[in-house]
Each structure stands twice: as C-alpha cells, then as structure tokens.
C-alpha cells in the first residue's frame, strides 16, 4: 500500500511521523506484528523523556556491548519484526562488523512473518539468515511462547546474544541457559532491561549504528583490554544513572517557563 500520509517537510514531528508511516507499511507487508506498533508507541514515550538523543549512559553501555560481542566465541543477533522494519541494513552491517550470525526470532511467529523478516534482511545484504522454518528446531527450556523456537546452530549454541526490543521471559530464560544477553530497549524499567547483562537504553535507530561504530573502534584492542571494559561495566548502576537522567530532565523541563 505504501506511504499514504503526506507529511509537510516543516512539520515539527516530520521524522517521527515518517517512521510511523514506515512501520504501518511494514505491518501491511507482514514484517511487523500489530503489537509492534503498540511497542513502538511505548518506545516513543521513553524517547521523548530522553530528549530523542543518545545519552552518555547509553554510549557507555554501547562500548560494553561491543566488547562482549567482539570477545564472543559465537555471537548471534536476534531479529524481530520491529528490528527488521526499523534497522535491517544497520543490523546486517553490525553482523558483518563483528562478525555474527543473524537469526529470526519472533514472539508472534508465523510462516509469513518469518519469511518477510528473512527477506527484509536478505534485501539489506544478509547472506545467511538462521531460525526460519525447520531450522528453528531447538527449544529454549522453560519458555512457552513462540520465542522458545531457536536454531541449534544459532541462538541455541551462542554464547553472546543481542536481543533488541525483547520480552522479559526470553531474556531470563537465556540467562538461565548461561548466555550473555545484550539488549537495546528504550524502557529502562522493562524486565528485559533489568535482566540483561548489558542494556543500551536508546532508540534502536541510533543505537544500532553506534554499536557498529564501537565494534570498529574497539576491534584493535587486546582481549585483556576488552575484558577490562566489560569488568568496569555494571548494568544495574548504568540503569540507575539512566533513570536519574530521566528524572533530572523532567525536573528541568518542569521548571522551564
Ligand atoms: O516481531 P515480534 O513478533 O517478535 O514482536 C516484537 C514485539 C516488540 C511486538 C514484542 O517483542 C513485544 O511485545 O515487546 P514489548 O514487550 O512491547 O517490549 C518492547 C520494548 O521495546 C518496550 O520496552 C519498548 O519501550 C521498547 N522499544 C520500542 N520501540 C523501540 C524500543 N526500544 C528501542 N528502540 C525503539 N525504537
């Protein structure tokens, strides 16, 4: 159906309106779940509070995330509908930079969406996409949603997994399996944000290219130096700083005339 709303170029919220139209389009093409539109709205609300900008705590987490992905034996980037709709090309770029495998993993899984997300990644340059159809034959223990279905050669055997815009149950189940979990989530209070090893509280549109940049910057460091970056990172403390940043920004805005 394509983009229908004509957005005036000088509209103050033009960029945000354009993203919404792109997401509606992605939903019609079967890439995005209907609930993905709702999830985006929740994300937008938190992004407003951040000032729609990457804050220092997010950059700090991005460096830790990059270090963990470079150090990984088998890193996997998990891709859902929102990720494919918003940052397919940027996710493929990150997978190449690390290098890491790409795996489709959907909460609202059906054959049409699996294929739509896979073909979005392929169009964005991916040569191999795991987790589609019979490939998703392994199960994450103690998880009952469709997210439990994973690729034995991908998430199931990975040691470090990036799970952007995730639900808390799988993050906790992956942790129980001994995986190191990195997430991107605008909501610092979500169960995923709280349970992950590294949480980047930022819009995935800004976070994904920042993460690729950090991987490229840190790639030349020794394993010892990379481990040092990870050791200095404390997710709980970083999330607290993020929440305090939000509080301080709201306080400053409330005091404005
Ligand atoms: O494609 P599927 O079937 O796997 O389904 C994907 C969704 C996102 C619908 C599913 O995982 C879901 O319901 O997620 P939740 O529980 O709504 O959590 C999504 C989280 O992502 C929320 O905490 C949002 O604040 C956050 N979020 C939304 N948009 C963005 C975001 N975080 C970063 N960047 C965004 N653009």
PDB file of C-alpha atoms and ligand atoms in Angstrom:
ATOM      1  CA  UNK A   1       0.000   0.000   0.000  1.00  0.00           C
ATOM      2  CA  UNK A   2       2.985   2.283   0.591  1.00  0.00           C
ATOM      3  CA  UNK A   3       3.185   5.548   2.451  1.00  0.00           C
ATOM      4  CA  UNK A   4      -0.142   7.373   2.394  1.00  0.00           C
ATOM      5  CA  UNK A   5       0.082  10.310   4.759  1.00  0.00           C
ATOM      6  CA  UNK A   6       1.556  13.382   3.120  1.00  0.00           C
ATOM      7  CA  UNK A   7       3.844  14.801   5.782  1.00  0.00           C
ATOM      8  CA  UNK A   8       4.725  18.506   5.398  1.00  0.00           C
ATOM      9  CA  UNK A   9       8.548  18.862   5.399  1.00  0.00           C
ATOM     10  CA  UNK A  10       8.413  21.621   8.022  1.00  0.00           C
ATOM     11  CA  UNK A  11       6.169  19.646  10.404  1.00  0.00           C
ATOM     12  CA  UNK A  12       7.928  19.660  13.797  1.00  0.00           C
ATOM     13  CA  UNK A  13       7.419  15.910  14.173  1.00  0.00           C
ATOM     14  CA  UNK A  14       8.070  15.057  10.492  1.00  0.00           C
ATOM     15  CA  UNK A  15      10.803  12.450  11.177  1.00  0.00           C
ATOM     16  CA  UNK A  16       8.705  10.680  13.801  1.00  0.00           C
ATOM     17  CA  UNK A  17       5.587  10.729  11.572  1.00  0.00           C
ATOM     18  CA  UNK A  18       7.616   9.292   8.693  1.00  0.00           C
ATOM     19  CA  UNK A  19       8.827   6.431  10.915  1.00  0.00           C
ATOM     20  CA  UNK A  20       5.237   5.684  11.913  1.00  0.00           C
ATOM     21  CA  UNK A  21       4.204   5.504   8.253  1.00  0.00           C
ATOM     22  CA  UNK A  22       7.130   3.175   7.531  1.00  0.00           C
ATOM     23  CA  UNK A  23       6.042   0.937  10.394  1.00  0.00           C
ATOM     24  CA  UNK A  24       2.420   0.852   9.200  1.00  0.00           C
ATOM     25  CA  UNK A  25       3.769  -0.124   5.800  1.00  0.00           C
ATOM     26  CA  UNK A  26       5.927  -2.863   7.387  1.00  0.00           C
ATOM     27  CA  UNK A  27       2.875  -4.195   9.244  1.00  0.00           C
ATOM     28  CA  UNK A  28       0.939  -4.412   5.988  1.00  0.00           C
ATOM     29  CA  UNK A  29       3.819  -6.323   4.404  1.00  0.00           C
ATOM     30  CA  UNK A  30       3.786  -8.835   7.281  1.00  0.00           C
ATOM     31  CA  UNK A  31       7.199  -7.790   8.661  1.00  0.00           C
ATOM     32  CA  UNK A  32       5.913  -6.075  11.801  1.00  0.00           C
ATOM     33  CA  UNK A  33       3.461  -7.617  14.271  1.00  0.00           C
ATOM     34  CA  UNK A  34       0.380  -5.488  15.035  1.00  0.00           C
ATOM     35  CA  UNK A  35       1.636  -5.383  18.621  1.00  0.00           C
ATOM     36  CA  UNK A  36       4.894  -3.995  17.220  1.00  0.00           C
ATOM     37  CA  UNK A  37       3.033  -0.739  16.505  1.00  0.00           C
ATOM     38  CA  UNK A  38       1.993  -0.552  20.154  1.00  0.00           C
ATOM     39  CA  UNK A  39       5.537  -1.380  21.306  1.00  0.00           C
ATOM     40  CA  UNK A  40       6.860   1.457  19.117  1.00  0.00           C
ATOM     41  CA  UNK A  41       4.465   3.904  20.785  1.00  0.00           C
ATOM     42  CA  UNK A  42       5.732   2.903  24.199  1.00  0.00           C
ATOM     43  CA  UNK A  43       9.286   3.369  22.987  1.00  0.00           C
ATOM     44  CA  UNK A  44       8.471   6.829  21.603  1.00  0.00           C
ATOM     45  CA  UNK A  45       7.210   7.933  25.019  1.00  0.00           C
ATOM     46  CA  UNK A  46      10.509   6.984  26.671  1.00  0.00           C
ATOM     47  CA  UNK A  47      12.461   8.562  23.804  1.00  0.00           C
ATOM     48  CA  UNK A  48      10.629  11.850  24.471  1.00  0.00           C
ATOM     49  CA  UNK A  49      11.877  11.769  28.042  1.00  0.00           C
ATOM     50  CA  UNK A  50      15.443  11.125  26.860  1.00  0.00           C
ATOM     51  CA  UNK A  51      15.164  14.146  24.552  1.00  0.00           C
ATOM     52  CA  UNK A  52      15.348  11.838  21.483  1.00  0.00           C
ATOM     53  CA  UNK A  53      19.120  11.749  21.850  1.00  0.00           C
ATOM     54  CA  UNK A  54      21.773   9.234  22.879  1.00  0.00           C
ATOM     55  CA  UNK A  55      22.726   9.887  26.483  1.00  0.00           C
ATOM     56  CA  UNK A  56      26.206   9.187  27.984  1.00  0.00           C
ATOM     57  CA  UNK A  57      24.985   6.083  29.856  1.00  0.00           C
ATOM     58  CA  UNK A  58      23.807   4.602  26.544  1.00  0.00           C
ATOM     59  CA  UNK A  59      27.196   5.214  24.950  1.00  0.00           C
ATOM     60  CA  UNK A  60      28.904   3.609  27.945  1.00  0.00           C
ATOM     61  CA  UNK A  61      26.665   0.525  27.553  1.00  0.00           C
ATOM     62  CA  UNK A  62      27.321   0.513  23.810  1.00  0.00           C
ATOM     63  CA  UNK A  63      31.064   0.132  24.417  1.00  0.00           C
ATOM     64  CA  UNK A  64      30.482  -2.741  26.850  1.00  0.00           C
ATOM     65  CA  UNK A  65      28.096  -4.375  24.365  1.00  0.00           C
ATOM     66  CA  UNK A  66      30.664  -4.029  21.582  1.00  0.00           C
ATOM     67  CA  UNK A  67      33.399  -5.532  23.780  1.00  0.00           C
ATOM     68  CA  UNK A  68      31.206  -8.537  24.655  1.00  0.00           C
ATOM     69  CA  UNK A  69      30.298  -9.151  21.006  1.00  0.00           C
ATOM     70  CA  UNK A  70      33.946  -8.986  19.881  1.00  0.00           C
ATOM     71  CA  UNK A  71      35.043 -11.314  22.703  1.00  0.00           C
ATOM     72  CA  UNK A  72      32.277 -13.826  21.958  1.00  0.00           C
ATOM     73  CA  UNK A  73      33.015 -17.315  20.664  1.00  0.00           C
ATOM     74  CA  UNK A  74      29.690 -17.409  18.819  1.00  0.00           C
ATOM     75  CA  UNK A  75      27.722 -14.143  18.793  1.00  0.00           C
ATOM     76  CA  UNK A  76      24.185 -14.063  17.379  1.00  0.00           C
ATOM     77  CA  UNK A  77      21.956 -11.082  16.600  1.00  0.00           C
ATOM     78  CA  UNK A  78      18.293 -11.947  17.168  1.00  0.00           C
ATOM     79  CA  UNK A  79      15.979 -10.110  14.772  1.00  0.00           C
ATOM     80  CA  UNK A  80      12.268  -9.498  15.346  1.00  0.00           C
ATOM     81  CA  UNK A  81       9.718  -7.524  13.342  1.00  0.00           C
ATOM     82  CA  UNK A  82      10.481  -4.081  14.808  1.00  0.00           C
ATOM     83  CA  UNK A  83      14.221  -4.517  14.290  1.00  0.00           C
ATOM     84  CA  UNK A  84      13.741  -5.590  10.670  1.00  0.00           C
ATOM     85  CA  UNK A  85      11.301  -2.762   9.987  1.00  0.00           C
ATOM     86  CA  UNK A  86      13.461  -0.025  11.519  1.00  0.00           C
ATOM     87  CA  UNK A  87      17.104  -1.039  11.074  1.00  0.00           C
ATOM     88  CA  UNK A  88      17.501  -4.008   8.716  1.00  0.00           C
ATOM     89  CA  UNK A  89      20.535  -2.571   6.896  1.00  0.00           C
ATOM     90  CA  UNK A  90      22.177  -1.375  10.125  1.00  0.00           C
ATOM     91  CA  UNK A  91      21.707  -4.836  11.706  1.00  0.00           C
ATOM     92  CA  UNK A  92      23.305  -6.554   8.711  1.00  0.00           C
ATOM     93  CA  UNK A  93      26.183  -4.044   8.912  1.00  0.00           C
ATOM     94  CA  UNK A  94      26.675  -4.886  12.596  1.00  0.00           C
ATOM     95  CA  UNK A  95      26.626  -8.633  11.877  1.00  0.00           C
ATOM     96  CA  UNK A  96      29.351  -8.126   9.260  1.00  0.00           C
ATOM     97  CA  UNK A  97      31.462  -5.894  11.504  1.00  0.00           C
ATOM     98  CA  UNK A  98      31.574  -8.330  14.456  1.00  0.00           C
ATOM     99  CA  UNK A  99      31.181 -10.900  12.589  1.00  0.00           C
ATOM    100  CA  UNK A 100      27.998 -12.517  13.995  1.00  0.00           C
ATOM    101  CA  UNK A 101      25.136 -14.720  12.814  1.00  0.00           C
ATOM    102  CA  UNK A 102      21.666 -13.292  12.180  1.00  0.00           C
ATOM    103  CA  UNK A 103      18.643 -15.232  13.428  1.00  0.00           C
ATOM    104  CA  UNK A 104      14.945 -14.511  13.019  1.00  0.00           C
ATOM    105  CA  UNK A 105      13.137 -14.855  16.340  1.00  0.00           C
ATOM    106  CA  UNK A 106       9.519 -13.784  16.668  1.00  0.00           C
ATOM    107  CA  UNK A 107       7.101 -13.556  19.553  1.00  0.00           C
ATOM    108  CA  UNK A 108       4.182 -13.572  17.093  1.00  0.00           C
ATOM    109  CA  UNK A 109       5.684 -16.257  14.870  1.00  0.00           C
ATOM    110  CA  UNK A 110       4.008 -17.498  11.726  1.00  0.00           C
ATOM    111  CA  UNK A 111       5.381 -18.669   8.390  1.00  0.00           C
ATOM    112  CA  UNK A 112       4.503 -15.434   6.554  1.00  0.00           C
ATOM    113  CA  UNK A 113       6.272 -13.222   9.081  1.00  0.00           C
ATOM    114  CA  UNK A 114       9.327 -15.495   9.309  1.00  0.00           C
ATOM    115  CA  UNK A 115       9.775 -15.221   5.557  1.00  0.00           C
ATOM    116  CA  UNK A 116       9.015 -11.481   5.473  1.00  0.00           C
ATOM    117  CA  UNK A 117      11.655 -10.738   8.124  1.00  0.00           C
ATOM    118  CA  UNK A 118      14.167 -13.040   6.425  1.00  0.00           C
ATOM    119  CA  UNK A 119      13.629 -11.444   3.024  1.00  0.00           C
ATOM    120  CA  UNK A 120      13.990  -7.936   4.548  1.00  0.00           C
ATOM    121  CA  UNK A 121      17.397  -8.993   5.894  1.00  0.00           C
ATOM    122  CA  UNK A 122      18.415 -10.587   2.608  1.00  0.00           C
ATOM    123  CA  UNK A 123      17.397  -7.435   0.706  1.00  0.00           C
ATOM    124  CA  UNK A 124      19.535  -5.474   3.183  1.00  0.00           C
ATOM    125  CA  UNK A 125      22.558  -7.611   2.243  1.00  0.00           C
ATOM    126  CA  UNK A 126      22.454 -10.650   4.559  1.00  0.00           C
ATOM    127  CA  UNK A 127      23.849 -13.802   3.004  1.00  0.00           C
ATOM    128  CA  UNK A 128      22.752 -16.220   5.742  1.00  0.00           C
ATOM    129  CA  UNK A 129      19.694 -15.974   7.993  1.00  0.00           C
ATOM    130  CA  UNK A 130      19.100 -18.578  10.719  1.00  0.00           C
ATOM    131  CA  UNK A 131      15.937 -19.512  12.605  1.00  0.00           C
ATOM    132  CA  UNK A 132      13.469 -19.823   9.721  1.00  0.00           C
ATOM    133  CA  UNK A 133      11.112 -22.789   9.231  1.00  0.00           C
ATOM    134  CA  UNK A 134      12.540 -26.169  10.218  1.00  0.00           C
ATOM    135  CA  UNK A 135      15.857 -24.557  11.165  1.00  0.00           C
ATOM    136  CA  UNK A 136      14.191 -23.298  14.367  1.00  0.00           C
ATOM    137  CA  UNK A 137      14.093 -26.856  15.725  1.00  0.00           C
ATOM    138  CA  UNK A 138      15.678 -26.366  19.158  1.00  0.00           C
ATOM    139  CA  UNK A 139      13.774 -25.074  22.192  1.00  0.00           C
ATOM    140  CA  UNK A 140      14.770 -22.701  24.965  1.00  0.00           C
ATOM    141  CA  UNK A 141      13.896 -24.617  28.173  1.00  0.00           C
ATOM    142  CA  UNK A 142      11.104 -23.267  30.443  1.00  0.00           C
ATOM    143  CA  UNK A 143       9.803 -20.880  27.784  1.00  0.00           C
ATOM    144  CA  UNK A 144       6.332 -21.378  26.371  1.00  0.00           C
ATOM    145  CA  UNK A 145       5.966 -18.559  23.835  1.00  0.00           C
ATOM    146  CA  UNK A 146       6.897 -18.887  20.173  1.00  0.00           C
ATOM    147  CA  UNK A 147      10.171 -17.223  21.113  1.00  0.00           C
ATOM    148  CA  UNK A 148      11.296 -20.598  22.520  1.00  0.00           C
ATOM    149  CA  UNK A 149      11.944 -21.867  18.965  1.00  0.00           C
ATOM    150  CA  UNK A 150      15.586 -21.287  18.087  1.00  0.00           C
ATOM    151  CA  UNK A 151      18.172 -22.526  15.625  1.00  0.00           C
ATOM    152  CA  UNK A 152      20.524 -25.212  17.024  1.00  0.00           C
ATOM    153  CA  UNK A 153      23.340 -23.576  15.038  1.00  0.00           C
ATOM    154  CA  UNK A 154      22.373 -20.088  16.172  1.00  0.00           C
ATOM    155  CA  UNK A 155      20.891 -18.820  19.437  1.00  0.00           C
ATOM    156  CA  UNK A 156      20.854 -22.313  20.991  1.00  0.00           C
ATOM    157  CA  UNK A 157      24.627 -22.684  20.758  1.00  0.00           C
ATOM    158  CA  UNK A 158      25.559 -18.984  21.015  1.00  0.00           C
ATOM    159  CA  UNK A 159      27.405 -17.541  23.991  1.00  0.00           C
ATOM    160  CA  UNK A 160      26.543 -13.848  23.449  1.00  0.00           C
ATOM    161  CA  UNK A 161      23.165 -12.787  22.022  1.00  0.00           C
ATOM    162  CA  UNK A 162      21.825  -9.351  21.096  1.00  0.00           C
ATOM    163  CA  UNK A 163      18.065  -9.311  21.712  1.00  0.00           C
ATOM    164  CA  UNK A 164      16.668  -5.862  20.874  1.00  0.00           C
ATOM    165  CA  UNK A 165      13.095  -4.873  21.812  1.00  0.00           C
ATOM    166  CA  UNK A 166      12.581  -8.103  23.655  1.00  0.00           C
ATOM    167  CA  UNK A 167      10.154  -9.527  26.179  1.00  0.00           C
ATOM    168  CA  UNK A 168      11.457 -10.291  29.649  1.00  0.00           C
ATOM    169  CA  UNK A 169      10.647 -14.016  29.704  1.00  0.00           C
ATOM    170  CA  UNK A 170      13.108 -14.961  26.987  1.00  0.00           C
ATOM    171  CA  UNK A 171      15.858 -12.763  28.385  1.00  0.00           C
ATOM    172  CA  UNK A 172      15.531 -14.538  31.722  1.00  0.00           C
ATOM    173  CA  UNK A 173      15.368 -17.984  30.062  1.00  0.00           C
ATOM    174  CA  UNK A 174      18.502 -17.212  28.022  1.00  0.00           C
ATOM    175  CA  UNK A 175      20.270 -16.106  31.193  1.00  0.00           C
ATOM    176  CA  UNK A 176      19.308 -19.415  32.842  1.00  0.00           C
ATOM    177  CA  UNK A 177      20.955 -21.181  29.888  1.00  0.00           C
ATOM    178  CA  UNK A 178      24.170 -19.334  30.774  1.00  0.00           C
ATOM    179  CA  UNK A 179      24.097 -16.903  27.836  1.00  0.00           C
ATOM    180  CA  UNK A 180      25.403 -13.352  27.986  1.00  0.00           C
ATOM    181  CA  UNK A 181      22.494 -11.133  26.925  1.00  0.00           C
ATOM    182  CA  UNK A 182      22.771  -7.665  25.380  1.00  0.00           C
ATOM    183  CA  UNK A 183      19.631  -5.654  24.705  1.00  0.00           C
ATOM    184  CA  UNK A 184      18.512  -2.357  23.225  1.00  0.00           C
ATOM    185  CA  UNK A 185      15.381  -1.045  24.945  1.00  0.00           C
ATOM    186  CA  UNK A 186      14.135   2.499  25.458  1.00  0.00           C
ATOM    187  CA  UNK A 187      12.410   1.454  28.667  1.00  0.00           C
ATOM    188  CA  UNK A 188      14.987   1.144  31.479  1.00  0.00           C
ATOM    189  CA  UNK A 189      12.279  -0.365  33.727  1.00  0.00           C
ATOM    190  CA  UNK A 190      11.357  -3.275  31.457  1.00  0.00           C
ATOM    191  CA  UNK A 191      12.083  -6.801  32.676  1.00  0.00           C
ATOM    192  CA  UNK A 192      14.430  -7.276  29.738  1.00  0.00           C
ATOM    193  CA  UNK A 193      16.385  -4.124  30.598  1.00  0.00           C
ATOM    194  CA  UNK A 194      16.644  -5.236  34.203  1.00  0.00           C
ATOM    195  CA  UNK A 195      17.589  -8.864  33.456  1.00  0.00           C
ATOM    196  CA  UNK A 196      20.118  -8.341  30.633  1.00  0.00           C
ATOM    197  CA  UNK A 197      23.888  -8.213  31.170  1.00  0.00           C
ATOM    198  CA  UNK A 198      24.196  -5.048  29.074  1.00  0.00           C
ATOM    199  CA  UNK A 199      21.234  -2.758  28.340  1.00  0.00           C
ATOM    200  CA  UNK A 200      21.530   0.073  25.852  1.00  0.00           C
ATOM    201  CA  UNK A 201      18.693   2.461  26.698  1.00  0.00           C
ATOM    202  CA  UNK A 202      18.374   4.228  23.385  1.00  0.00           C
ATOM    203  CA  UNK A 203      16.294   4.208  20.230  1.00  0.00           C
ATOM    204  CA  UNK A 204      17.384   1.249  18.110  1.00  0.00           C
ATOM    205  CA  UNK A 205      17.603   3.658  15.162  1.00  0.00           C
ATOM    206  CA  UNK A 206      20.504   5.460  16.888  1.00  0.00           C
ATOM    207  CA  UNK A 207      21.849   2.501  18.874  1.00  0.00           C
ATOM    208  CA  UNK A 208      22.470   0.045  16.039  1.00  0.00           C
ATOM    209  CA  UNK A 209      24.856   2.289  14.010  1.00  0.00           C
ATOM    210  CA  UNK A 210      26.523   3.415  17.264  1.00  0.00           C
ATOM    211  CA  UNK A 211      27.152  -0.227  18.135  1.00  0.00           C
ATOM    212  CA  UNK A 212      28.747  -0.924  14.748  1.00  0.00           C
ATOM    213  CA  UNK A 213      30.938   2.157  15.192  1.00  0.00           C
ATOM    214  CA  UNK A 214      32.010   0.962  18.649  1.00  0.00           C
ATOM    215  CA  UNK A 215      32.835  -2.530  17.295  1.00  0.00           C
ATOM    216  CA  UNK A 216      35.008  -0.941  14.611  1.00  0.00           C
ATOM    217  CA  UNK A 217      36.727   1.306  17.173  1.00  0.00           C
ATOM    218  CA  UNK A 218      37.381  -1.443  19.738  1.00  0.00           C
ATOM    219  CA  UNK A 219      38.282  -4.252  17.363  1.00  0.00           C
ATOM    220  CA  UNK A 220      42.021  -3.438  17.594  1.00  0.00           C
ATOM    221  CA  UNK A 221      42.141  -3.818  21.399  1.00  0.00           C
ATOM    222  CA  UNK A 222      43.624  -6.879  23.096  1.00  0.00           C
ATOM    223  CA  UNK A 223      41.302  -9.431  24.738  1.00  0.00           C
ATOM    224  CA  UNK A 224      42.615  -8.202  28.090  1.00  0.00           C
ATOM    225  CA  UNK A 225      41.623  -4.598  27.308  1.00  0.00           C
ATOM    226  CA  UNK A 226      38.194  -5.711  26.068  1.00  0.00           C
ATOM    227  CA  UNK A 227      37.650  -7.731  29.252  1.00  0.00           C
ATOM    228  CA  UNK A 228      38.626  -4.622  31.228  1.00  0.00           C
ATOM    229  CA  UNK A 229      35.854  -2.623  29.522  1.00  0.00           C
ATOM    230  CA  UNK A 230      33.343  -5.323  30.465  1.00  0.00           C
ATOM    231  CA  UNK A 231      34.577  -5.565  34.043  1.00  0.00           C
ATOM    232  CA  UNK A 232      34.155  -1.809  34.521  1.00  0.00           C
ATOM    233  CA  UNK A 233      30.545  -2.007  33.330  1.00  0.00           C
ATOM    234  CA  UNK A 234      27.753  -2.581  35.836  1.00  0.00           C
ATOM    235  CA  UNK A 235      24.313  -2.820  34.232  1.00  0.00           C
ATOM    236  CA  UNK A 236      22.374  -2.049  37.426  1.00  0.00           C
ATOM    237  CA  UNK A 237      24.432   1.093  38.054  1.00  0.00           C
ATOM    238  CA  UNK A 238      24.111   2.175  34.438  1.00  0.00           C
ATOM    239  CA  UNK A 239      20.323   1.716  34.524  1.00  0.00           C
ATOM    240  CA  UNK A 240      20.153   3.754  37.739  1.00  0.00           C
ATOM    241  CA  UNK A 241      22.097   6.547  36.042  1.00  0.00           C
ATOM    242  CA  UNK A 242      19.680   6.405  33.117  1.00  0.00           C
ATOM    243  CA  UNK A 243      16.625   6.656  35.373  1.00  0.00           C
ATOM    244  CA  UNK A 244      18.231   9.572  37.251  1.00  0.00           C
ATOM    245  CA  UNK A 245      18.985  11.253  33.905  1.00  0.00           C
ATOM    246  CA  UNK A 246      15.298  10.953  33.027  1.00  0.00           C
ATOM    247  CA  UNK A 247      14.247  12.328  36.409  1.00  0.00           C
ATOM    248  CA  UNK A 248      16.633  15.299  36.116  1.00  0.00           C
ATOM    249  CA  UNK A 249      15.493  16.070  32.579  1.00  0.00           C
ATOM    250  CA  UNK A 250      11.837  16.016  33.642  1.00  0.00           C
ATOM    251  CA  UNK A 251      12.662  18.244  36.620  1.00  0.00           C
ATOM    252  CA  UNK A 252      14.466  20.735  34.349  1.00  0.00           C
ATOM    253  CA  UNK A 253      11.564  20.724  31.889  1.00  0.00           C
ATOM    254  CA  UNK A 254       9.045  21.249  34.701  1.00  0.00           C
ATOM    255  CA  UNK A 255      10.980  24.325  35.850  1.00  0.00           C
ATOM    256  CA  UNK A 256      11.040  25.908  32.375  1.00  0.00           C
ATOM    257  CA  UNK A 257       8.737  28.919  31.958  1.00  0.00           C
TER     258      UNK A 257
HETATM  259  O1  LIG B   1       8.231  -9.190  15.980  1.00  0.00           O
HETATM  260  P1  LIG B   1       7.808  -9.973  17.184  1.00  0.00           P
HETATM  261  O2  LIG B   1       6.688 -10.930  16.853  1.00  0.00           O
HETATM  262  O3  LIG B   1       8.941 -10.707  17.833  1.00  0.00           O
HETATM  263  O4  LIG B   1       7.217  -8.959  18.281  1.00  0.00           O
HETATM  264  C1  LIG B   1       8.009  -7.848  18.683  1.00  0.00           C
HETATM  265  C2  LIG B   1       7.370  -7.043  19.857  1.00  0.00           C
HETATM  266  C3  LIG B   1       8.187  -5.769  20.018  1.00  0.00           C
HETATM  267  C4  LIG B   1       5.925  -6.708  19.490  1.00  0.00           C
HETATM  268  C5  LIG B   1       7.420  -7.905  21.140  1.00  0.00           C
HETATM  269  O5  LIG B   1       8.729  -8.295  21.414  1.00  0.00           O
HETATM  270  C6  LIG B   1       6.842  -7.157  22.326  1.00  0.00           C
HETATM  271  O6  LIG B   1       5.651  -7.201  22.598  1.00  0.00           O
HETATM  272  O7  LIG B   1       7.745  -6.429  23.016  1.00  0.00           O
HETATM  273  P2  LIG B   1       7.372  -5.495  24.277  1.00  0.00           P
HETATM  274  O8  LIG B   1       7.150  -6.355  25.476  1.00  0.00           O
HETATM  275  O9  LIG B   1       6.326  -4.496  23.899  1.00  0.00           O
HETATM  276  O10 LIG B   1       8.731  -4.748  24.512  1.00  0.00           O
HETATM  277  C7  LIG B   1       9.298  -3.914  23.537  1.00  0.00           C
HETATM  278  C8  LIG B   1      10.223  -2.920  24.225  1.00  0.00           C
HETATM  279  O11 LIG B   1      10.928  -2.206  23.221  1.00  0.00           O
HETATM  280  C9  LIG B   1       9.492  -1.876  25.084  1.00  0.00           C
HETATM  281  O12 LIG B   1      10.138  -1.771  26.342  1.00  0.00           O
HETATM  282  C10 LIG B   1       9.642  -0.558  24.304  1.00  0.00           C
HETATM  283  O13 LIG B   1       9.779   0.544  25.157  1.00  0.00           O
HETATM  284  C11 LIG B   1      10.921  -0.811  23.533  1.00  0.00           C
HETATM  285  N1  LIG B   1      11.005  -0.083  22.246  1.00  0.00           N
HETATM  286  C12 LIG B   1      10.000   0.212  21.384  1.00  0.00           C
HETATM  287  N2  LIG B   1      10.458   0.862  20.306  1.00  0.00           N
HETATM  288  C13 LIG B   1      11.802   0.964  20.472  1.00  0.00           C
HETATM  289  C14 LIG B   1      12.160   0.351  21.711  1.00  0.00           C
HETATM  290  N3  LIG B   1      13.418   0.294  22.148  1.00  0.00           N
HETATM  291  C15 LIG B   1      14.381   0.821  21.350  1.00  0.00           C
HETATM  292  N4  LIG B   1      14.113   1.424  20.154  1.00  0.00           N
HETATM  293  C16 LIG B   1      12.856   1.510  19.673  1.00  0.00           C
HETATM  294  N5  LIG B   1      12.613   2.102  18.508  1.00  0.00           N
END
